[in-house]
Amino acid sequence: MRHGKYPFVIGFLFAPVTLYVVFVIAPYAQAFQISMTNWRGLSAPQWVGFDNYRRLLDDGAFWKAVQHHGVLLLALPLITIAIALFFAFLLNVGGKSSGGQRQGVWGAKFYRVVFFFPQVLAVAIIAVLFQMVYRPNESGLINGVLMKLGFDPVLFLVRPNLALWSIIAVLVWQAVGFYVVLFSAGMASIPGEIYEAAEMDGATKVTLFFRVTLPLLWDTLQVAWVYLGIAAFDAFAIVAVLSVDGGGPDGATTVLAMEIYRNAFVYSKYGYASAMGVALFFLTLTFAALTLRLSKRESVEY
């Protein structure tokens, strides 16, 4: 039996490890190699060492995209988690007790389906939907109402100081449903006796939320923050479809993925685009490691 152990393990791991190396590790390694070259896609790549990375330091578009990721990293997780936690609490604990078990508000099951609905839509469809919502004339969902009430239309995607926040609103709208379901699953695993004991001690719903639910849901919150942070480093599809001129106006909504696409497939600067991709890889890795390290705490057992 012992002699057959290692061949079995090696045989079991060979196929998945090979696939992972070929389709994940090799493309990463190739991106690193291309980022050291000046390659336009047709002629042979010309080795330039770290020149592409030195150019990034003086590239205004690159730093503007990094700045937008900073805003997204703060706004997207904070707003999404706050809204999702509020709704998950209402759907699971916000109602009255029945037979010693906490219940959600009336119609909680229906609301869960409604909240999750945006998650099943393709990102491109969501972007097209919000093009209609943000349309700056009477046919727009918001501006149509505003103009009927006698107000001037709001140029959501045209005003530089408003465009990025309009896109963040779409990202939040798309993500909230998934995290409502995720937090609901976490709250469902908290024993009802804990809520019951807290209520017997006079805890209000606000106290239950901040002193019972949040501490017991910490591990789920940590995972949600990392997922949303990684999503904040993407946002390509929404920006490409929804924003003016792909990242406009005047770069007000651009993100790194948009700049990578522009340099690679519009300007044919594959080496420079790969350098941006490598920078994005390290930014994402640093964010995930820092978040997990800073939010690490002892798990509460119950």
Coordinates of C-alpha atoms in Angstrom, one line a residue:
M1 CA 0.0 0.0 0.0
R2 CA 2.8 2.4 1.0
H3 CA 4.7 1.7 -2.3
G4 CA 1.6 2.6 -4.3
K5 CA 1.0 5.9 -2.3
Y6 CA 3.3 8.3 -4.1
P7 CA 2.6 7.1 -7.7
F8 CA -1.1 7.5 -6.9
V9 CA -0.6 11.1 -5.6
I10 CA 1.7 12.1 -8.4
G11 CA -0.7 10.6 -11.0
F12 CA -3.6 12.4 -9.3
L13 CA -1.8 15.8 -9.3
F14 CA -0.1 15.6 -12.7
A15 CA -3.0 16.7 -14.9
P16 CA -4.2 19.7 -12.8
V17 CA -0.7 20.9 -12.1
T18 CA 0.3 20.7 -15.8
L19 CA -2.9 22.6 -16.8
Y20 CA -2.2 25.2 -14.2
V21 CA 1.4 25.7 -15.3
V22 CA 0.5 25.9 -19.0
F23 CA -2.6 28.1 -18.7
V24 CA -1.7 30.3 -15.7
I25 CA 2.0 30.3 -14.8
A26 CA 3.3 30.3 -18.4
P27 CA 1.2 33.4 -19.5
Y28 CA 2.4 35.3 -16.4
A29 CA 6.0 34.4 -17.2
Q30 CA 5.4 35.4 -20.9
A31 CA 3.9 38.8 -19.8
F32 CA 7.0 39.5 -17.7
Q33 CA 9.3 38.6 -20.6
I34 CA 7.3 40.8 -23.1
S35 CA 7.3 43.7 -20.6
M36 CA 11.1 43.8 -21.1
T37 CA 10.8 44.3 -24.8
N38 CA 9.7 46.9 -27.4
W39 CA 7.3 44.7 -29.4
R40 CA 4.7 46.0 -31.8
G41 CA 3.3 42.6 -32.7
L42 CA 4.8 42.0 -36.2
S43 CA 8.6 42.4 -36.0
A44 CA 10.8 40.5 -33.6
P45 CA 10.7 41.8 -30.0
Q46 CA 13.6 44.2 -29.2
W47 CA 15.0 43.8 -25.7
V48 CA 14.9 47.1 -23.7
G49 CA 15.3 45.8 -20.1
F50 CA 13.5 48.0 -17.6
D51 CA 12.8 50.9 -20.0
N52 CA 9.1 50.3 -20.1
Y53 CA 8.9 50.5 -16.3
R54 CA 10.9 53.7 -16.3
R55 CA 8.4 55.2 -18.8
L56 CA 5.6 54.2 -16.4
L57 CA 7.0 56.6 -13.8
D58 CA 6.5 59.6 -16.1
D59 CA 3.2 58.5 -17.7
G60 CA 0.4 60.7 -16.5
A61 CA -2.3 58.3 -17.8
F62 CA -0.8 55.5 -15.7
W63 CA -0.8 57.5 -12.5
K64 CA -4.3 58.8 -13.2
A65 CA -5.5 55.2 -13.5
V66 CA -3.7 54.3 -10.3
Q67 CA -5.4 57.2 -8.6
H68 CA -8.8 56.0 -9.7
H69 CA -8.0 52.5 -8.4
G70 CA -7.3 54.2 -5.0
V71 CA -10.7 55.8 -5.0
L72 CA -12.3 52.5 -6.2
L73 CA -10.5 50.5 -3.5
L74 CA -11.9 52.7 -0.8
A75 CA -15.4 53.4 -2.1
L76 CA -16.4 50.1 -3.7
P77 CA -15.8 47.8 -0.7
L78 CA -17.0 50.3 1.9
I79 CA -20.3 51.2 0.1
T80 CA -21.0 47.7 -1.1
I81 CA -20.4 46.0 2.2
A82 CA -22.3 48.6 4.2
I83 CA -25.4 48.3 1.9
A84 CA -25.1 44.4 1.7
L85 CA -24.8 44.1 5.5
F86 CA -27.8 46.3 6.1
F87 CA -30.0 44.3 3.8
A88 CA -28.7 40.9 4.9
F89 CA -29.4 41.9 8.5
L90 CA -33.0 42.9 7.6
L91 CA -33.5 39.7 5.6
N92 CA -32.2 37.4 8.3
V93 CA -32.6 39.1 11.7
G94 CA -34.7 42.2 11.1
G95 CA -38.1 40.6 11.7
K96 CA -39.8 39.2 14.8
S97 CA -39.0 36.0 16.6
S98 CA -41.0 32.9 15.7
G99 CA -40.6 29.7 17.9
G100 CA -37.4 31.0 19.3
Q101 CA -35.9 31.6 15.9
R102 CA -35.1 35.0 14.5
Q103 CA -36.9 35.8 11.2
G104 CA -36.2 38.3 8.5
V105 CA -38.6 41.0 7.4
W106 CA -41.8 40.1 5.6
G107 CA -41.1 38.8 2.0
A108 CA -37.4 38.1 2.8
K109 CA -37.1 35.2 0.3
F110 CA -38.5 37.3 -2.5
Y111 CA -36.2 40.2 -1.7
R112 CA -33.2 37.8 -1.8
V113 CA -34.0 36.9 -5.4
V114 CA -34.5 40.5 -6.4
F115 CA -31.2 41.6 -4.8
F116 CA -29.4 38.7 -6.6
F117 CA -30.9 39.5 -10.0
P118 CA -28.1 41.9 -11.2
Q119 CA -25.6 39.2 -10.6
V120 CA -27.0 37.0 -13.3
L121 CA -26.8 39.8 -15.9
A122 CA -23.7 40.1 -18.2
V123 CA -21.5 43.1 -17.4
A124 CA -22.0 44.5 -20.9
I125 CA -25.8 44.3 -20.5
I126 CA -25.6 46.2 -17.2
A127 CA -23.4 48.9 -18.8
V128 CA -26.0 49.3 -21.7
L129 CA -28.8 49.5 -19.1
F130 CA -27.1 52.3 -17.3
Q131 CA -26.4 54.1 -20.5
M132 CA -30.2 54.5 -20.7
V133 CA -30.4 55.4 -17.0
Y134 CA -27.7 58.1 -17.3
R135 CA -28.8 59.4 -20.7
P136 CA -28.5 63.3 -20.6
N137 CA -31.9 64.0 -22.2
E138 CA -35.6 63.3 -21.6
S139 CA -35.2 59.7 -22.6
G140 CA -32.9 59.0 -19.7
L141 CA -34.4 57.3 -16.6
I142 CA -33.2 59.9 -14.1
N143 CA -32.9 63.0 -16.3
G144 CA -36.4 62.3 -17.8
V145 CA -37.9 62.7 -14.3
L146 CA -35.7 65.7 -13.4
M147 CA -36.6 67.5 -16.6
K148 CA -40.3 66.9 -16.1
L149 CA -39.9 68.4 -12.7
G150 CA -38.3 71.5 -14.2
F151 CA -34.7 70.8 -13.3
D152 CA -31.7 70.9 -15.6
P153 CA -30.3 67.4 -16.7
V154 CA -27.4 66.0 -14.8
L155 CA -24.5 65.1 -17.1
F156 CA -23.5 62.0 -15.2
L157 CA -20.9 60.6 -17.6
V158 CA -19.8 63.9 -19.1
R159 CA -18.8 66.0 -16.1
P160 CA -15.3 64.8 -15.0
N161 CA -16.0 65.2 -11.3
L162 CA -19.1 63.1 -11.5
A163 CA -18.2 60.4 -14.1
L164 CA -16.1 58.2 -11.9
W165 CA -18.7 58.2 -9.1
S166 CA -21.5 57.4 -11.6
I167 CA -19.4 54.3 -12.6
I168 CA -18.8 53.4 -9.0
A169 CA -22.6 53.5 -8.4
V170 CA -23.1 50.9 -11.2
L171 CA -20.3 48.7 -9.8
V172 CA -22.0 48.8 -6.3
W173 CA -25.4 48.1 -7.8
Q174 CA -24.1 45.1 -9.6
A175 CA -22.1 43.7 -6.6
V176 CA -24.6 44.2 -3.7
G177 CA -26.8 41.2 -4.5
F178 CA -24.0 38.7 -4.3
Y179 CA -22.8 40.0 -1.0
V180 CA -26.3 40.1 0.4
V181 CA -26.5 36.3 -0.3
L182 CA -22.9 35.8 1.1
F183 CA -23.6 37.7 4.3
S184 CA -27.1 36.0 4.6
A185 CA -25.4 32.6 4.5
G186 CA -22.9 33.7 7.2
M187 CA -25.8 35.1 9.4
A188 CA -27.8 31.9 9.0
S189 CA -24.9 29.9 10.6
I190 CA -25.0 32.1 13.8
P191 CA -27.0 30.1 16.4
G192 CA -30.3 31.8 17.3
E193 CA -29.6 31.2 21.0
I194 CA -27.0 33.9 20.8
Y195 CA -29.5 36.5 19.6
E196 CA -32.1 35.2 22.0
A197 CA -29.6 35.6 25.0
A198 CA -28.6 39.1 23.8
E199 CA -32.3 40.2 23.6
M200 CA -33.0 38.8 27.1
D201 CA -30.2 41.1 28.2
G202 CA -32.0 44.1 26.6
A203 CA -30.0 44.3 23.4
T204 CA -31.7 46.4 20.7
K205 CA -31.5 45.6 16.9
V206 CA -28.6 48.1 16.6
T207 CA -26.7 46.4 19.4
L208 CA -27.4 43.0 17.9
F209 CA -25.9 44.3 14.6
F210 CA -22.8 45.9 16.0
R211 CA -22.1 43.7 19.0
V212 CA -23.2 40.3 17.8
T213 CA -23.5 40.0 14.0
L214 CA -20.4 42.0 12.9
P215 CA -17.9 40.2 15.2
L216 CA -19.3 36.8 14.3
L217 CA -19.2 37.6 10.6
W218 CA -15.7 39.0 10.6
D219 CA -14.1 36.2 8.5
T220 CA -16.8 36.6 5.8
L221 CA -16.3 40.4 5.8
Q222 CA -12.6 39.8 5.3
V223 CA -13.1 37.6 2.3
A224 CA -15.7 40.1 0.9
W225 CA -13.2 43.0 1.2
V226 CA -10.5 41.1 -0.7
Y227 CA -13.0 40.1 -3.5
L228 CA -14.3 43.6 -3.8
G229 CA -10.7 45.0 -3.8
I230 CA -9.7 42.7 -6.6
A231 CA -12.9 43.8 -8.5
A232 CA -11.8 47.4 -8.0
F233 CA -8.6 46.6 -9.8
D234 CA -10.6 45.4 -12.8
A235 CA -13.7 47.4 -13.8
F236 CA -12.6 47.2 -17.4
A237 CA -15.9 46.1 -19.0
I238 CA -18.1 48.8 -17.3
V239 CA -15.6 51.6 -18.1
A240 CA -15.1 50.4 -21.7
V241 CA -18.8 50.3 -22.4
L242 CA -20.3 53.0 -20.2
S243 CA -17.7 55.8 -20.1
V244 CA -17.2 58.5 -22.8
D245 CA -14.4 57.5 -25.2
G246 CA -13.3 54.5 -23.1
G247 CA -12.1 56.1 -19.9
G248 CA -13.1 59.7 -20.5
P249 CA -14.0 62.4 -20.4
D250 CA -10.3 63.4 -20.5
G251 CA -9.2 60.3 -18.6
A252 CA -11.6 61.0 -15.7
T253 CA -12.7 57.3 -15.5
T254 CA -9.8 55.5 -16.9
V255 CA -8.4 52.4 -15.1
L256 CA -5.3 50.3 -15.6
A257 CA -7.1 47.6 -17.6
M258 CA -8.4 50.3 -20.0
E259 CA -4.8 51.7 -20.4
I260 CA -3.5 48.2 -21.0
Y261 CA -6.1 47.6 -23.7
R262 CA -5.5 51.0 -25.3
N263 CA -1.7 50.5 -25.5
A264 CA -1.9 46.9 -26.7
F265 CA -4.8 46.9 -29.2
V266 CA -5.0 50.6 -30.3
Y267 CA -1.3 51.7 -30.2
S268 CA 0.2 48.2 -30.7
K269 CA 2.7 48.8 -27.8
Y270 CA 2.6 45.2 -26.5
G271 CA 5.7 45.6 -24.4
Y272 CA 4.6 48.7 -22.7
A273 CA 1.1 47.3 -22.1
S274 CA 2.6 44.2 -20.6
A275 CA 4.7 46.4 -18.2
M276 CA 1.4 47.9 -17.1
G277 CA -0.1 44.5 -16.7
V278 CA 2.8 43.4 -14.5
A279 CA 2.4 46.6 -12.4
L280 CA -1.3 45.8 -12.0
F281 CA -0.4 42.2 -11.0
F282 CA 1.8 43.5 -8.2
L283 CA -0.7 46.1 -7.0
T284 CA -3.4 43.5 -6.8
L285 CA -1.1 41.0 -4.9
T286 CA 0.0 43.8 -2.5
F287 CA -3.5 44.8 -1.8
A288 CA -4.7 41.2 -1.1
A289 CA -1.7 40.5 1.2
L290 CA -2.0 43.8 3.1
T291 CA -5.8 43.4 3.6
L292 CA -5.4 39.8 4.9
R293 CA -2.5 40.9 7.2
L294 CA -4.2 44.1 8.6
S295 CA -7.6 42.5 9.1
K296 CA -6.2 39.3 10.7
R297 CA -7.7 38.6 14.1
E298 CA -8.7 35.6 16.1
S299 CA -11.8 33.8 15.0
V300 CA -14.8 33.9 17.4
E301 CA -15.9 30.3 18.0
Y302 CA -19.6 29.6 18.7

